[in-house]
Coordinates of C-alpha atoms and ligand atoms in Angstrom, one line a residue:
M1 CA -146.5 111.3 -26.4
A2 CA -145.1 114.7 -25.2
F3 CA -142.0 113.0 -23.8
K4 CA -141.6 111.0 -27.0
A5 CA -141.9 114.2 -29.0
L6 CA -139.2 115.7 -26.9
G7 CA -137.0 112.8 -27.7
I8 CA -136.8 111.5 -24.1
T9 CA -135.3 108.1 -24.0
N10 CA -133.1 105.6 -22.0
N11 CA -131.7 107.0 -18.8
D12 CA -132.6 110.7 -19.6
I13 CA -133.4 112.6 -16.4
V14 CA -136.8 114.2 -16.0
F15 CA -137.7 116.5 -13.1
C16 CA -141.2 115.8 -11.8
S17 CA -143.5 117.1 -9.1
S18 CA -143.5 114.7 -6.2
L19 CA -146.9 115.6 -4.7
T20 CA -149.2 114.4 -7.6
F21 CA -151.1 111.5 -9.0
S22 CA -148.8 108.7 -10.4
A23 CA -150.0 109.5 -14.0
T24 CA -147.7 112.5 -13.9
A25 CA -144.6 110.3 -13.4
N26 CA -145.5 107.0 -15.2
P27 CA -144.7 108.3 -18.7
I28 CA -141.1 109.0 -17.6
I29 CA -140.8 105.2 -16.9
Y30 CA -142.6 104.4 -20.2
Q31 CA -139.7 106.1 -21.9
N32 CA -137.1 104.3 -19.8
A33 CA -136.1 107.6 -18.4
T34 CA -135.2 108.5 -14.8
P35 CA -137.5 110.7 -12.7
V36 CA -136.0 113.0 -10.1
F37 CA -138.8 114.2 -7.8
I38 CA -139.1 117.8 -6.6
D39 CA -140.6 119.0 -3.4
S40 CA -143.6 121.4 -3.0
E41 CA -143.9 124.9 -1.7
K42 CA -146.5 126.0 0.9
E43 CA -148.2 128.7 -1.1
T44 CA -149.9 126.5 -3.8
W45 CA -148.7 123.0 -2.7
N46 CA -147.0 122.6 -6.2
M47 CA -143.4 122.3 -7.3
D48 CA -141.1 124.7 -5.4
P49 CA -139.1 126.8 -7.9
R50 CA -136.3 127.0 -5.3
A51 CA -136.2 123.2 -5.0
L52 CA -136.2 123.1 -8.9
E53 CA -133.1 125.3 -9.0
K54 CA -131.5 123.1 -6.4
A55 CA -132.2 120.1 -8.6
F56 CA -130.5 121.8 -11.6
K57 CA -127.3 122.2 -9.5
K58 CA -127.2 118.4 -8.8
Y59 CA -128.4 117.4 -12.3
P60 CA -127.5 120.1 -14.8
N61 CA -128.8 118.4 -17.9
P62 CA -132.3 117.0 -17.4
K63 CA -134.3 116.4 -20.6
A64 CA -137.6 117.9 -19.4
V65 CA -139.5 119.2 -16.4
I66 CA -143.0 118.1 -15.7
V67 CA -145.1 120.1 -13.3
V68 CA -148.6 119.5 -12.0
H69 CA -151.3 122.0 -11.1
L70 CA -152.6 120.2 -8.0
Y71 CA -156.3 119.9 -7.5
G72 CA -156.8 122.7 -10.1
T73 CA -154.5 125.2 -8.3
P74 CA -151.9 126.8 -10.6
A75 CA -148.3 126.3 -9.7
K76 CA -145.8 129.2 -9.6
I77 CA -145.7 128.5 -13.3
E78 CA -144.0 131.7 -14.6
E79 CA -141.1 131.2 -12.2
I80 CA -140.8 127.6 -13.1
R81 CA -141.0 128.4 -16.9
D82 CA -138.3 131.1 -16.5
I83 CA -136.0 128.6 -14.7
C84 CA -136.6 126.1 -17.5
N85 CA -135.9 128.7 -20.1
K86 CA -132.7 129.8 -18.4
H87 CA -131.5 126.2 -18.4
N88 CA -132.9 125.6 -21.9
V89 CA -135.0 122.6 -20.8
P90 CA -138.5 122.0 -22.1
L91 CA -141.4 122.3 -19.7
V92 CA -144.4 120.0 -19.8
E93 CA -147.5 120.9 -17.7
D94 CA -149.8 118.2 -16.3
A95 CA -153.0 120.3 -16.3
A96 CA -155.1 117.1 -16.0
E97 CA -156.8 118.6 -12.9
S98 CA -156.7 122.3 -13.8
L99 CA -158.6 122.7 -17.1
G100 CA -159.8 126.3 -17.1
A101 CA -157.6 127.5 -14.2
T102 CA -155.4 130.5 -15.1
F103 CA -152.2 132.2 -13.9
N104 CA -152.0 135.9 -14.7
K105 CA -155.1 135.3 -16.9
K106 CA -153.3 132.7 -19.0
Q107 CA -154.6 129.1 -19.1
T108 CA -152.7 126.5 -17.2
G109 CA -151.3 124.0 -19.7
T110 CA -150.2 126.7 -22.2
F111 CA -147.0 127.9 -20.5
G112 CA -144.8 124.9 -21.4
K113 CA -143.8 123.2 -24.7
F114 CA -146.7 120.8 -24.1
G115 CA -149.7 120.8 -21.8
I116 CA -151.8 117.7 -21.0
Y117 CA -155.4 117.6 -19.9
S118 CA -157.4 114.6 -18.7
F119 CA -161.1 113.8 -19.4
N120 CA -161.2 110.9 -17.1
G121 CA -164.5 110.3 -15.3
N122 CA -163.5 112.2 -12.1
K123 CA -162.3 115.4 -13.9
I124 CA -164.1 118.7 -14.2
I125 CA -165.4 117.7 -17.6
T126 CA -165.2 114.2 -18.9
T127 CA -165.4 112.1 -22.0
S128 CA -165.6 109.0 -19.8
G129 CA -161.9 108.5 -20.5
G130 CA -159.0 109.9 -22.5
G131 CA -157.3 113.3 -22.6
M132 CA -155.7 116.0 -24.7
L133 CA -152.3 117.2 -25.6
V134 CA -151.7 120.8 -26.5
S135 CA -148.7 122.6 -27.9
D136 CA -148.1 125.7 -30.0
N137 CA -145.7 123.7 -32.2
N138 CA -147.8 122.4 -35.0
E139 CA -145.1 120.1 -36.4
R140 CA -144.9 118.3 -33.0
I141 CA -148.6 118.0 -32.7
Q142 CA -148.8 116.5 -36.2
K143 CA -146.1 114.0 -35.3
V144 CA -148.0 113.0 -32.1
R145 CA -151.2 112.6 -34.0
F146 CA -149.3 110.3 -36.4
W147 CA -147.9 108.1 -33.5
A148 CA -151.3 108.1 -31.7
T149 CA -153.1 106.8 -34.7
Q150 CA -150.8 103.7 -35.2
S151 CA -148.1 105.5 -37.2
R152 CA -149.7 104.8 -40.5
E153 CA -147.6 106.1 -43.4
P154 CA -149.6 107.5 -46.3
A155 CA -149.7 104.3 -48.3
R156 CA -152.6 102.1 -49.4
H157 CA -151.0 99.0 -48.0
Y158 CA -150.5 100.2 -44.4
E159 CA -146.8 101.0 -44.3
H160 CA -145.1 101.5 -40.9
K161 CA -141.7 103.0 -40.5
E162 CA -142.2 103.7 -36.7
I163 CA -143.9 102.0 -33.8
G164 CA -147.5 103.1 -33.4
Y165 CA -149.9 103.7 -30.6
N166 CA -153.7 103.6 -30.3
Y167 CA -154.0 106.7 -28.1
R168 CA -156.5 108.7 -30.1
M169 CA -159.9 109.6 -28.9
S170 CA -163.0 108.1 -30.5
N171 CA -165.4 110.4 -32.3
I172 CA -168.2 109.5 -29.8
C173 CA -166.0 110.5 -26.8
A174 CA -164.9 113.7 -28.6
G175 CA -168.6 114.5 -29.2
I176 CA -169.3 114.2 -25.5
G177 CA -166.3 116.3 -24.7
R178 CA -167.4 119.1 -27.0
G179 CA -170.7 119.1 -25.3
Q180 CA -169.1 119.3 -21.9
L181 CA -166.7 122.1 -22.9
K182 CA -169.8 124.4 -23.1
V183 CA -170.5 123.9 -19.4
L184 CA -166.9 124.3 -18.2
D185 CA -167.3 127.9 -17.0
K186 CA -170.4 126.9 -15.0
R187 CA -168.6 124.0 -13.5
I188 CA -165.7 126.2 -12.4
E189 CA -168.2 128.7 -10.9
K190 CA -169.9 125.9 -9.0
K191 CA -166.6 124.4 -7.8
T192 CA -165.5 127.9 -6.7
N193 CA -168.7 128.4 -4.7
I194 CA -168.1 125.0 -3.0
Y195 CA -164.5 126.1 -2.1
E196 CA -165.7 129.5 -0.9
R197 CA -168.4 128.0 1.3
Y198 CA -166.0 125.6 2.9
K199 CA -163.6 128.5 3.5
K200 CA -166.1 130.8 5.0
S201 CA -167.5 128.0 7.2
F202 CA -164.1 127.1 8.6
E203 CA -163.0 130.6 9.3
G204 CA -163.7 130.3 13.0
I205 CA -161.6 127.1 13.3
S206 CA -157.9 128.1 13.5
E207 CA -156.8 124.5 12.9
I208 CA -158.2 124.3 9.4
E209 CA -156.8 126.1 6.4
M210 CA -157.9 125.7 2.8
Q211 CA -155.4 124.9 0.0
P212 CA -154.0 128.3 -0.7
Y213 CA -153.4 129.9 -4.1
M214 CA -151.5 132.8 -5.6
A215 CA -153.4 136.1 -5.8
N216 CA -152.6 136.4 -9.5
S217 CA -154.0 133.0 -10.2
K218 CA -157.5 131.6 -10.6
P219 CA -157.9 127.9 -9.7
N220 CA -160.7 125.9 -11.1
H221 CA -161.1 124.4 -7.6
W222 CA -161.5 120.9 -9.0
L223 CA -161.2 119.6 -5.4
S224 CA -161.5 121.6 -2.2
A225 CA -158.7 120.4 0.0
I226 CA -157.8 121.5 3.6
I227 CA -154.7 121.2 5.7
L228 CA -154.9 120.8 9.5
D229 CA -152.6 122.7 11.8
K230 CA -149.6 120.8 13.2
T231 CA -150.9 121.3 16.7
S232 CA -154.4 120.0 15.9
K233 CA -155.6 117.1 17.9
I234 CA -157.9 116.1 15.1
K235 CA -156.1 114.3 12.3
P236 CA -157.1 113.7 8.6
I237 CA -158.3 110.2 9.4
D238 CA -160.7 111.5 12.1
I239 CA -162.4 113.7 9.5
I240 CA -162.4 110.9 6.8
E241 CA -163.9 108.5 9.3
A242 CA -166.5 110.9 10.7
L243 CA -167.7 111.5 7.2
E244 CA -167.5 107.8 6.3
N245 CA -169.8 107.1 9.2
E246 CA -172.4 109.2 7.4
N247 CA -171.7 107.4 4.1
I248 CA -169.8 110.5 2.8
E249 CA -166.6 109.9 0.9
S250 CA -163.5 112.1 1.4
R251 CA -159.9 111.3 0.6
P252 CA -156.4 111.9 1.8
I253 CA -154.0 114.0 -0.3
W254 CA -152.2 112.1 -3.0
K255 CA -149.3 110.2 -1.5
P256 CA -146.1 111.8 -2.8
M257 CA -144.3 109.9 -5.5
H258 CA -140.9 109.8 -3.6
M259 CA -142.8 107.9 -0.9
Q260 CA -144.4 105.3 -3.3
P261 CA -143.0 101.8 -3.2
F262 CA -142.5 101.9 -7.0
F263 CA -140.6 105.2 -7.1
K264 CA -138.9 105.4 -3.7
D265 CA -135.4 104.6 -4.9
Y266 CA -135.4 107.6 -7.3
D267 CA -133.9 110.9 -6.1
F268 CA -135.9 113.5 -4.4
I269 CA -134.9 117.1 -4.1
T270 CA -136.1 119.1 -1.1
L271 CA -135.0 122.2 0.8
E272 CA -136.2 120.8 4.1
K273 CA -133.8 119.2 6.6
E274 CA -136.4 117.1 8.4
K275 CA -139.7 116.4 6.7
S276 CA -140.5 117.5 3.2
I277 CA -143.3 119.9 2.4
A278 CA -144.9 117.2 0.2
Q279 CA -144.9 114.6 3.0
D280 CA -146.2 117.2 5.5
I281 CA -149.1 118.2 3.2
F282 CA -149.8 114.5 2.6
E283 CA -149.9 113.8 6.4
R284 CA -152.1 116.8 7.3
G285 CA -154.4 117.3 4.3
V286 CA -157.8 116.1 3.4
C287 CA -159.8 116.4 0.1
L288 CA -163.4 117.3 0.9
P289 CA -166.5 116.3 -1.1
S290 CA -166.4 118.7 -4.1
D291 CA -168.7 117.3 -6.8
T292 CA -170.6 119.9 -8.8
K293 CA -173.7 117.9 -8.0
I294 CA -173.4 118.4 -4.2
T295 CA -176.4 120.4 -2.9
D296 CA -176.2 123.2 -0.4
E297 CA -177.9 120.9 2.1
E298 CA -175.4 118.2 1.5
Q299 CA -172.4 120.5 1.9
K300 CA -173.9 122.0 5.0
K301 CA -174.1 118.5 6.4
V302 CA -170.4 117.9 5.6
I303 CA -169.4 121.1 7.3
K304 CA -171.5 120.3 10.3
I305 CA -169.8 116.9 10.7
I306 CA -166.4 118.4 10.5
K307 CA -167.1 121.3 12.8
K308 CA -168.4 119.0 15.4
L309 CA -165.0 117.4 15.7
F310 CA -163.4 120.7 16.7
I311 CA -165.7 121.6 19.6
Ligands
PLP1 C1 -156.3 112.3 -13.7 C2 -154.9 112.7 -13.8 C3 -154.0 112.4 -14.9 C4 -154.4 111.6 -16.1 O1 -155.3 110.5 -15.8 P1 -155.9 109.7 -17.0 O2 -156.7 108.7 -16.3 O3 -154.7 109.1 -17.8 O4 -156.7 110.6 -17.9 C5 -152.7 112.9 -14.9 N1 -152.3 113.6 -13.9 C6 -153.0 113.9 -12.8 C7 -152.4 114.8 -11.7 C8 -154.4 113.5 -12.7 O5 -155.1 113.8 -11.7

């Protein structure tokens, strides 16, 4: 809906984070537009502003930029916004994973022309499914609400001048969402404690580093993710399997979009000569159990299983 509101259509170019979940990129294809994927930087794992600048040199006229705040860690969003403003290109933020996370005390999802949030079952708060679009442009929001509720013209007999969509949230789901919104701060606190405990526990292991974030940002720590040193003999799959043996689920990092069979033929902009940062993080990273329901005992067990691999 954000892309439609921005008028994105056949063969328009949209710059998109490569290291993300496919839901960031899919709507580019829904609009018959062309994604150009952008590499990550190492300080937040999100879109590298320098790679974005490089993309603008190759494609001076993209119709939008969409950037993700991966695992709830804010991207270098002010730099990215400034680059977009300089080139007069609208910015859309995929804040699906980062509800409540801030950059310079400002909420992720509110820097661009549009921000999107997800209330899917796995997110920090959920309505079982669905999401939310935000913008400071009331006219655009009204238009999206119109499309999302089947484009019904104000006429008794159901008049349709435009194609409609059934993208609205049901009142029951919205009610659940409003209830959950009240516990968001508590969830962020819990997720932050989980992240901090992992961080402290792995301090003695030089091969493990937590997903980093900018000092002027506050992630919601939706997922605690680690990256293993290049020299580490232990690989992500060793950790995943060791946990799996104890019936504990962990996951690799999202496989970058430029490596996905569906998207691999689209262009990818990186500053690296050999391996991209996105691919490197994908190959060396692990998402650890981060559910707010994890108990201290359970997290201790996870930490113990991982630590055992390194001695
Ligand atoms: C969950 C998620 C979405 C949206 O998912 P929906 O299932 O459509 O709510 C979009 N982007 C990212 C990065 C996500 O993690």
